[in-house]
Each structure stands twice: as structure tokens, then as C-alpha cells.
CSV table of C-alpha atoms in Angstrom, one decimal:
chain,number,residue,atom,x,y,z
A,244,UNK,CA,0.6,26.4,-59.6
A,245,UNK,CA,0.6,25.0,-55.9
A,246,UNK,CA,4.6,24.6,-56.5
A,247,UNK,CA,5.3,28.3,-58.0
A,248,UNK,CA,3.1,29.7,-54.4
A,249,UNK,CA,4.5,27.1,-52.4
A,250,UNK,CA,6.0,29.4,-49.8
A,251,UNK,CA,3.3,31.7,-50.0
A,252,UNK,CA,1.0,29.1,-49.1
A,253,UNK,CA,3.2,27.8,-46.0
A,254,UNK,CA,3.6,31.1,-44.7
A,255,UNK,CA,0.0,32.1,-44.6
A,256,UNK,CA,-0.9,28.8,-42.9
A,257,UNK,CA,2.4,29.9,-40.3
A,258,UNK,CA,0.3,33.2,-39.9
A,259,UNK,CA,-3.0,31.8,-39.6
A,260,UNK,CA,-1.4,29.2,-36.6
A,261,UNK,CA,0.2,32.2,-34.8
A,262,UNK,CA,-2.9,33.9,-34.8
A,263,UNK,CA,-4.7,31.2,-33.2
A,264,UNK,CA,-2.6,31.1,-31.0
A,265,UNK,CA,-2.1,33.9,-29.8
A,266,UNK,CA,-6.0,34.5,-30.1
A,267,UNK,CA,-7.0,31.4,-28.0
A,268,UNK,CA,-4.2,32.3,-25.0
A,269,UNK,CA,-4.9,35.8,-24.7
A,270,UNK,CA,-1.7,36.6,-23.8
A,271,UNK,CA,-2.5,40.4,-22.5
A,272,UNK,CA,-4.9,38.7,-20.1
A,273,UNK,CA,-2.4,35.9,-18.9
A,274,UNK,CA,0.3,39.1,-18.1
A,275,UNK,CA,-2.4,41.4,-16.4
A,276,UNK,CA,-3.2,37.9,-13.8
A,277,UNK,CA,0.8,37.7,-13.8
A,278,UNK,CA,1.6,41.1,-12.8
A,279,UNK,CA,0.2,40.9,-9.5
A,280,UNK,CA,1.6,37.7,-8.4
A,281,UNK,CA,4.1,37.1,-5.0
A,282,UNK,CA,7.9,37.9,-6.3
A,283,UNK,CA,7.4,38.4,-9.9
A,284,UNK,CA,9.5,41.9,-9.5
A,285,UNK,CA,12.3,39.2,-8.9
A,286,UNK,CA,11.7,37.0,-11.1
A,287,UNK,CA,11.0,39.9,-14.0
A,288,UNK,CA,14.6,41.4,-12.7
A,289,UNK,CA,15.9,37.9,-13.8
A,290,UNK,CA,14.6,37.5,-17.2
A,291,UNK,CA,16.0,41.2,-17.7
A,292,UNK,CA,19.4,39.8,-16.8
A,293,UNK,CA,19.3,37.1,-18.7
A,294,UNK,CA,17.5,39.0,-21.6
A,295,UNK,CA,20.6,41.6,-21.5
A,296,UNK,CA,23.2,38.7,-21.5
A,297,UNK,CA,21.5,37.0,-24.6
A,298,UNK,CA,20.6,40.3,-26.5
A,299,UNK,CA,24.8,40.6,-25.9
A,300,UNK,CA,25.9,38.0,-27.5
A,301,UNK,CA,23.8,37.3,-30.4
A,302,UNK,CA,24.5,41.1,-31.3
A,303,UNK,CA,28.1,40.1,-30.7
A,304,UNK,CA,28.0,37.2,-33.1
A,305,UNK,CA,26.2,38.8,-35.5
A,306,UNK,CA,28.5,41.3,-35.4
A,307,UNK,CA,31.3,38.8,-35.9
A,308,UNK,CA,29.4,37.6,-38.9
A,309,UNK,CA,29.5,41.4,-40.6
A,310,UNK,CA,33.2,41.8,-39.8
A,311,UNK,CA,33.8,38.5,-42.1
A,312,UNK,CA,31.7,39.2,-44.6
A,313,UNK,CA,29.6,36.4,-44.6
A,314,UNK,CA,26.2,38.2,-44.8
A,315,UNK,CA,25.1,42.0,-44.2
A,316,UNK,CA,22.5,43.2,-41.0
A,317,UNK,CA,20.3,44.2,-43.7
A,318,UNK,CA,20.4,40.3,-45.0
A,319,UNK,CA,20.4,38.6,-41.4
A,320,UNK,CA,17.0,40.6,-40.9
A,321,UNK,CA,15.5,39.6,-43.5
A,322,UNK,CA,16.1,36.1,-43.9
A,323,UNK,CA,15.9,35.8,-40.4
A,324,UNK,CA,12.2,36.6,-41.1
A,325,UNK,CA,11.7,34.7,-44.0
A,326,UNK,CA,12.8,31.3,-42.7
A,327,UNK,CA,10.9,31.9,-39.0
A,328,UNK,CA,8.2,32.2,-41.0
A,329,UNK,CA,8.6,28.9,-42.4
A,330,UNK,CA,9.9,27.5,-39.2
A,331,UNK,CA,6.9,28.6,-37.0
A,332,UNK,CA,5.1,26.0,-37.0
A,333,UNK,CA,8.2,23.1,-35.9
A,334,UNK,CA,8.9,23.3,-32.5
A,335,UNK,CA,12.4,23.7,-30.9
A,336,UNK,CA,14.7,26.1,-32.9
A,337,UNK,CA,17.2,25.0,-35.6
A,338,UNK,CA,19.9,24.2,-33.2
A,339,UNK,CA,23.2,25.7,-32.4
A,340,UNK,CA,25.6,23.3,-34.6
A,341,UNK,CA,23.9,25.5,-37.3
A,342,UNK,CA,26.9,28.3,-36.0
A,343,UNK,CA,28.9,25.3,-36.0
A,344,UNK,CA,28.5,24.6,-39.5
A,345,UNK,CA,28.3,28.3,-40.7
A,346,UNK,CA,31.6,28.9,-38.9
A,347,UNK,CA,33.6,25.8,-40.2
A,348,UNK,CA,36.0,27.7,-41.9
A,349,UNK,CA,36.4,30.7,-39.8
A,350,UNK,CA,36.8,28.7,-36.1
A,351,UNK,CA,37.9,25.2,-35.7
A,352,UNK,CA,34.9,23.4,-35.6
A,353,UNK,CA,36.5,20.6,-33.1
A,354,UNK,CA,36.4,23.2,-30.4
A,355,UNK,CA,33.3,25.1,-30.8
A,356,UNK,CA,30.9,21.6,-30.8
A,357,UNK,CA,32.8,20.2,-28.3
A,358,UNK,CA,31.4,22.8,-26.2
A,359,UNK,CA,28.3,21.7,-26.8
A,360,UNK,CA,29.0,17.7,-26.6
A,361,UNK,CA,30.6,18.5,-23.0
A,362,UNK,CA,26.5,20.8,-22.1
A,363,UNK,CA,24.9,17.3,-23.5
A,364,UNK,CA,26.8,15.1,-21.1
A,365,UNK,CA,27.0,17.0,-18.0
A,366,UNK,CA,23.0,17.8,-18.2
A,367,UNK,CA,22.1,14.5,-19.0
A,368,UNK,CA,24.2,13.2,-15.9
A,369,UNK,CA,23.3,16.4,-13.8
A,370,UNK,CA,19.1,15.8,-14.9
A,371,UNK,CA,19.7,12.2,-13.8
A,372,UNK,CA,21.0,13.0,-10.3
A,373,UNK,CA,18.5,15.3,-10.2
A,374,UNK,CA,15.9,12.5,-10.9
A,375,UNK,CA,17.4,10.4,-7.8
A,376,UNK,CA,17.5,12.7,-5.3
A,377,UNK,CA,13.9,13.7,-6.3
A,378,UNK,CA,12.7,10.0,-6.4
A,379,UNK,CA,14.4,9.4,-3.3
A,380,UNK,CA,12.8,12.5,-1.5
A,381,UNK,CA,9.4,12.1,-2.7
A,382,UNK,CA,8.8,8.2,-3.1
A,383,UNK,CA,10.7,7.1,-0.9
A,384,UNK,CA,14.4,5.5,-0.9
A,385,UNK,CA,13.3,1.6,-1.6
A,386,UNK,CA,13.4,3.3,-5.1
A,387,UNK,CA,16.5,5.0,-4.8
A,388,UNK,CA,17.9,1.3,-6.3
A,389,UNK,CA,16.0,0.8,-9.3
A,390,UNK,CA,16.7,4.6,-10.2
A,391,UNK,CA,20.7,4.0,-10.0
A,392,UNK,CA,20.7,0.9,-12.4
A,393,UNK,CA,18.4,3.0,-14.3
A,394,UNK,CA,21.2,5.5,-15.0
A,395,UNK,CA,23.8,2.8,-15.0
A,396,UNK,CA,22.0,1.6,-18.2
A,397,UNK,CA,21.4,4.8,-19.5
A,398,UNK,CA,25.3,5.5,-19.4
A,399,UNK,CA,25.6,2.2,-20.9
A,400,UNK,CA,23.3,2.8,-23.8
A,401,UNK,CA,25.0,5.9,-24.4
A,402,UNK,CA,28.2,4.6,-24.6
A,403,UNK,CA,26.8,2.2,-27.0
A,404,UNK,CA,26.0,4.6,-29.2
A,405,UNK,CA,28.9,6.5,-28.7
A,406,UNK,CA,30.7,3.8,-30.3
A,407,UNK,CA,28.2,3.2,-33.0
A,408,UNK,CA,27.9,6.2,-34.3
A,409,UNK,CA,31.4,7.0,-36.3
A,410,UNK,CA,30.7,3.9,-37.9
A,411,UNK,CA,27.5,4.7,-39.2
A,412,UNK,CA,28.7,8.4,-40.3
A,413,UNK,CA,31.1,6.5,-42.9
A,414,UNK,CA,27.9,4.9,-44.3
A,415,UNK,CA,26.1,7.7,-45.5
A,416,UNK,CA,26.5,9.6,-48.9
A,417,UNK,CA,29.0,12.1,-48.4
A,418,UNK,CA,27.5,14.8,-50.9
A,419,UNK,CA,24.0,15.1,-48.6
A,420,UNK,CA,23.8,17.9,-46.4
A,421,UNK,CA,23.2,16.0,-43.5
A,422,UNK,CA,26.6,14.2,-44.2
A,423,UNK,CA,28.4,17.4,-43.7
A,424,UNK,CA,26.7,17.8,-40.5
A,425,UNK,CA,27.1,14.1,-39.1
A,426,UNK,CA,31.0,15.1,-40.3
A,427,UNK,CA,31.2,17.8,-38.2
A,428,UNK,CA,29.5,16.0,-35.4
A,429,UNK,CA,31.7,12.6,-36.0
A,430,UNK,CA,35.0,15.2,-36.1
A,431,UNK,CA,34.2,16.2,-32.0
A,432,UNK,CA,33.9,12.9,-30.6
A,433,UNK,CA,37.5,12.4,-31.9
A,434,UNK,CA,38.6,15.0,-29.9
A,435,UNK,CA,36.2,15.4,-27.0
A,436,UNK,CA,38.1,13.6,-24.7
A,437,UNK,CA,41.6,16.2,-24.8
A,438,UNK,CA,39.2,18.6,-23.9
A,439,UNK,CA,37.6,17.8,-20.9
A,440,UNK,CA,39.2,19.2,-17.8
A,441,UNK,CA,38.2,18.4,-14.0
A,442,UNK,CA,37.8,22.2,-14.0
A,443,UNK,CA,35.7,22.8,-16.9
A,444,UNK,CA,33.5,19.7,-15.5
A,445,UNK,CA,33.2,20.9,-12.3
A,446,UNK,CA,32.0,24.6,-13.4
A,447,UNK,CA,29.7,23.2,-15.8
A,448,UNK,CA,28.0,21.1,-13.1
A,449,UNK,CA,28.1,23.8,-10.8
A,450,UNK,CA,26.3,26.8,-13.2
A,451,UNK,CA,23.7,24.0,-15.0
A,452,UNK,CA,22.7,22.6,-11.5
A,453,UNK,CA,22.1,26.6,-10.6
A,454,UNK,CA,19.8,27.3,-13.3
A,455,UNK,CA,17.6,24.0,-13.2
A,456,UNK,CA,17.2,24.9,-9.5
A,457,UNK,CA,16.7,28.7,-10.0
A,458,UNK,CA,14.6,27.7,-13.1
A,459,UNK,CA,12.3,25.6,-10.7
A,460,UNK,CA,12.2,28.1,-8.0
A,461,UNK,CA,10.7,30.4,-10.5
A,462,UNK,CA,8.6,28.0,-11.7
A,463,UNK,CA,6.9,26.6,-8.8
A,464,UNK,CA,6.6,30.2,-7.1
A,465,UNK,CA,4.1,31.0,-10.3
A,466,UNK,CA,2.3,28.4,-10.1
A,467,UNK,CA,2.1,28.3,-5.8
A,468,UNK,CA,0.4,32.0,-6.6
A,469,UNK,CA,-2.3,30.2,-9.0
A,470,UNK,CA,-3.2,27.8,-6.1
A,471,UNK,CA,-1.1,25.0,-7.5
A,472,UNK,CA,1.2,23.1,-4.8
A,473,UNK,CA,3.4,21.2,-5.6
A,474,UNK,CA,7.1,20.3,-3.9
A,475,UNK,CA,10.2,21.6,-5.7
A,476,UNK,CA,11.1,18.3,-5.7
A,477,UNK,CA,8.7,17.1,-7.7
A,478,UNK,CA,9.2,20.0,-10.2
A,479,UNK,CA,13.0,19.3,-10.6
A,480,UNK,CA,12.1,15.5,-11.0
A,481,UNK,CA,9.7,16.1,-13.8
A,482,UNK,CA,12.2,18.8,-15.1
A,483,UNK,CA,14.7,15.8,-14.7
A,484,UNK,CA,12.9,12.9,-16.3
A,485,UNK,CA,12.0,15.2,-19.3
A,486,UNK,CA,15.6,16.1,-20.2
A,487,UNK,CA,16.3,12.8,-19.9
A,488,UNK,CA,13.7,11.6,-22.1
A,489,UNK,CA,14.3,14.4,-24.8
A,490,UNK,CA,18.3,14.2,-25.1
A,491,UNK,CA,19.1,10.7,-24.0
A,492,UNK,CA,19.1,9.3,-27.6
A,493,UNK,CA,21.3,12.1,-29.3
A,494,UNK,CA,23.2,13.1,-26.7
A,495,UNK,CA,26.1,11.9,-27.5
A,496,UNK,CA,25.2,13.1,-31.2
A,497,UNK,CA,25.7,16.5,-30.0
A,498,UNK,CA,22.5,17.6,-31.6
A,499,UNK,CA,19.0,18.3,-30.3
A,500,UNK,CA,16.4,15.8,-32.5
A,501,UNK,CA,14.1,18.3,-33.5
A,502,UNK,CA,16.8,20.7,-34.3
A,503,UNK,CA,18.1,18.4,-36.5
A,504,UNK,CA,15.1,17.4,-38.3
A,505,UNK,CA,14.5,21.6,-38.7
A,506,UNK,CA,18.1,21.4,-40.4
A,507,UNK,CA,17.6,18.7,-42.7
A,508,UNK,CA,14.4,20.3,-43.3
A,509,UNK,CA,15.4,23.7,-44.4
A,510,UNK,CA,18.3,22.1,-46.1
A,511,UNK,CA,16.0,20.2,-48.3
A,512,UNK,CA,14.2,23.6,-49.1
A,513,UNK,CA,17.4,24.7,-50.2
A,514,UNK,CA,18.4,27.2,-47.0
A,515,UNK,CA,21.8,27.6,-47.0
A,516,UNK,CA,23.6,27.5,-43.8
A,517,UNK,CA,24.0,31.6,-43.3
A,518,UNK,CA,20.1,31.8,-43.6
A,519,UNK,CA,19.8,28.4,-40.9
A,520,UNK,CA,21.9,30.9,-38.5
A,521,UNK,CA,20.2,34.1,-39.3
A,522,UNK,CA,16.7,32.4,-38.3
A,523,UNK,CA,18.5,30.8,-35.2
A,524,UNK,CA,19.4,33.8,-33.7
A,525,UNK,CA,16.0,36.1,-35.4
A,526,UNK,CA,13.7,33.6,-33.4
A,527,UNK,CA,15.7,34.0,-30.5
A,528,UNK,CA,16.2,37.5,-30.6
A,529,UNK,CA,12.3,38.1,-31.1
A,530,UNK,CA,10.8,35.9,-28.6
A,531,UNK,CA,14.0,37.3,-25.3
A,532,UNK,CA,12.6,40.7,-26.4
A,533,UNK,CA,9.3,40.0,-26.0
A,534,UNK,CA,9.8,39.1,-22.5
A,535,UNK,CA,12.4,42.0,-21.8
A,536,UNK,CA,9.7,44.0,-22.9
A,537,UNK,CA,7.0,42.5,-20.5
A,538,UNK,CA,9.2,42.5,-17.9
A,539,UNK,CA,9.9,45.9,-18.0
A,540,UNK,CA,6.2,46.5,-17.8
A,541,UNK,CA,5.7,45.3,-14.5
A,542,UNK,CA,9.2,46.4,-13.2
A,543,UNK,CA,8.4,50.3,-14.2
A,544,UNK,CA,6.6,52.5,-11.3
A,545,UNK,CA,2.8,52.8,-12.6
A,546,UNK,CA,0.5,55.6,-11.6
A,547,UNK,CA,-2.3,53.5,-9.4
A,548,UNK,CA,-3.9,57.2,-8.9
A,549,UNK,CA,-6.1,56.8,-11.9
């Protein structure tokens, strides 16, 4: 009986969370207090931007997806919803070497996770800059030592791994699902280094260190209007120390942790790798148009005569 209503049962608990949720934050409250703070026209102007650019491309890709044939917009939608719904209540999302994975046989999958190997590595070393300036600036520099050798053996652990980890891809069951993905994950680091340019390096330093800054602007402006003071410093080294923290062990995996547990998870439920993408870029879709929407709120003239 409790097998047969199984998803039933996990999507009304899903429901009964998001409720909750959304019942203890009231969240029409929280944007009423926002709306009037110092530069939040600029910041809403941003997350339209950035909205826009998103909305773009995952209409783009699924878009792509139609023209193949994989699955139709009347299909994405709905299992979109079906497995965020099941989903909702893991955090993170299920990852972008989902695409990867989907797209295997349409794109060479060498170049497309490379891209993402190459965003691990240059925000992990970016995040740990980051980290020294901030310690440096805000403790003082007599710890400015102890935080180098701190990234010196954080480069050396994840070398370590780096050269662990092919070996231990040969080791696991090659029918499993995760074994496809560790395949396609063990398949870029044999390639990653033909594709690295100075260039590409160099770019990708220059736009991540942009949007951890801009990011942290943003941040401490809301919560400088809320009373809270704190240095941007000190933001960018929290910021900085979390990333670190989160991606040090799996960087060089190329995968986020908890979007690969949410893989493995849905591919033990038996979610092929179509559905995996369609919730990717449903939950995505959802939450950016949430905040296009609030945005626009406070960006549209309002009639203060009433």
C-alpha cells in the first residue's frame, strides 16, 4: 500500500514543507520592508539582467532539446514539475553534468564538462585569494602566513585527488548509473589540460572575481539598510571560506556533492536523464521568475496618491 502511493506520499510531505515555509517567512512582508531600502532600484535592475540572460538560455537549450527530438515542451513541463516536486525538499539543484550526461551523444561531452572543471578550479583558487586578502585586511597580516600554506595544502590535497580519482572510476561496476557519470567525469580530466588557455584563464578570473564582488556589494548594502554593519571584507571572506568548504573535496570531480547525491538519488527512483534536465532547468526557471517578477514590482512607477 505505502509502495503503490509512494510518490503521492513524498509529494504531499514536499507540499506540506513549502507551505511552512513560505508560511513561517512571510515572504510578502519580507518584500514590502525590502522595497524601501537604499539602492534596491539598482540592485532590482540587476536581477532583471541577469533574470533575462538566464530566462535566454534555458529557453535556448530547451529549445535545442525540441529540435533533436529528445523530449517535447509539453513533456519538459511536466516532468519538470513532477520531479521538483520530489526534489523540494534536497537542497542545491541536480547539477549541470545532468546536460552533460543528457547531451552525450549529441555534443562531445569532453568539451562541454570541461567547462565546468575549468569554473571549479578557477573559483576555488579565486575564493581562496579572496580568503587572504580578507584575512590579511581584517585580522591582520601575521596571518597572512598560515593562510598561504593553508592554500598550498589545499592545492596539494586536490592534486591528490586528482590523481586518485581515475583509479578509483575503474573500480566501480560499470552497469550503475553513477558509473556512467564518474565515466563522463573521468573522460574530462583526460583532456582538461589541451584546453586550458592563458586567455580562457584569465577571463574566467576576471568575470568570477566580478560577480563575487558585485554579489557582496549587493549583499552587504541590504543588510547595511537593516542596521547590520559589517565590512565587505568580511562578507567576501565568509563568501570565500564557504566556497572553499563546499567544493574543495569534489572540485576536481567536476561535480557539486549535493548535486550528485540528487542524481544518484533520482536515478535510483528510476528518473531517466531527460527528466534529471527538465527538473534542472524547471526549478531554475521558476525560482529566476519569481524574482524577475518581484523585481519588476518595485522597479514599475506606483501611484503613492492613494
Amino acid at each position: 500500500m505505502f509502495k503503490k502511493y509512494y510518490r503521492v506520499f513524498q509529494g504531499v510531505f514536499s507540499l506540506s514543507v513549502i507551505s511552512f515555509l513560505i508560511w513561517y517567512t512571510n515572504p510578502l512582508e519580507l518584500m514590502t520592508s525590502l522595497s524601501q531600502a537604499p539602492y534596491m532600484k539598482l540592485i532590482c535592475l540587476i536581477v532583471v539582467y541577469e533574470t533575462l540572460l538566464v530566462l535566454l538560455w534555458c529557453g535556448g537549450l530547451l529549445t535545442l532539446l525540441r529540435g533533436y527530438g529528445e523530449i517535447g515542451y509539453g513533456a519538459l513541463v511536466l516532468a519538470g514539475i513532477r520531479t521538483q516536486v520530489l526534489t523540494m525538499v534536497f537542497p542545491g539543484r541536480t547539477g549541470d553534468i545532468s546536460m552533460a550526461y543528457l547531451l552525450r551523444k549529441k555534443f562531445r561531452v569532453r568539451d562541454s564538462t570541461t567547462v565546468l572543471l575549468i569554473d571549479k578550479v578557477i573559483t576555488l583558487l579565486l575564493v581562496s585569494m579572496l580568503a587572504i586578502a580578507a584575512v590579511g585586511y581584517f585580522y591582520g597580516s601575521k596571518h597572512l602566513l598560515t593562510c598561504v600554506l593553508v592554500l598550498v595544502a589545499l592545492i596539494m590535497v586536490a592534486t591528490a585527488i586528482l590523481k586518485w580519482f581515475p583509479e578509483r572510476i575503474q573500480a566501480v561496476d560499470s552497469d550503475s548509473f553513477m558509473a556512467r557519470i564518474l565515466k563522463i567525469i573521468g573522460d574530462m580530466h583526460n583532456q582538461a589540460s589541451t584546453k586550458i588557455t592563458s586567455a580562457s584563464l584569465i577571463w574566467n578570473l576576471i568575470f568570477t572575481a566580478l560577480r563575487i564582488f558585485l554579489s557582496g556589494v549587493c549583499f552587504t548594502l541590504i543588510l547595511s539598510w537593516f542596521g547590520v554593519k559589517l565590512s565587505l571584507w568580511y562578507i567576501l571572506l565568509v563568501q570565500a571560506m564557504v566556497q572553499i568548504i563546499t567544493i574543495l573535496p569534489v572540485t576536481y570531480m567536476g561535480i557539486g556533492l549535493v548535486e550528485g547525491m540528487n542524481i544518484h538519488l533520482l536515478g535510483l527512483a528510476g528518473v531517466d536523464g531527460a527528466v534529471t534536465l527538465a527538473a534542472n532547468l524547471s526549478t531554475r526557471a521558476v525560482q529566476i521568475l519569481l524574482y524577475l517578477i518581484a523585481a519588476l514590482c518595485w522597479l514599475l512607477p506606483r501611484n503613492d496618491s492613494a
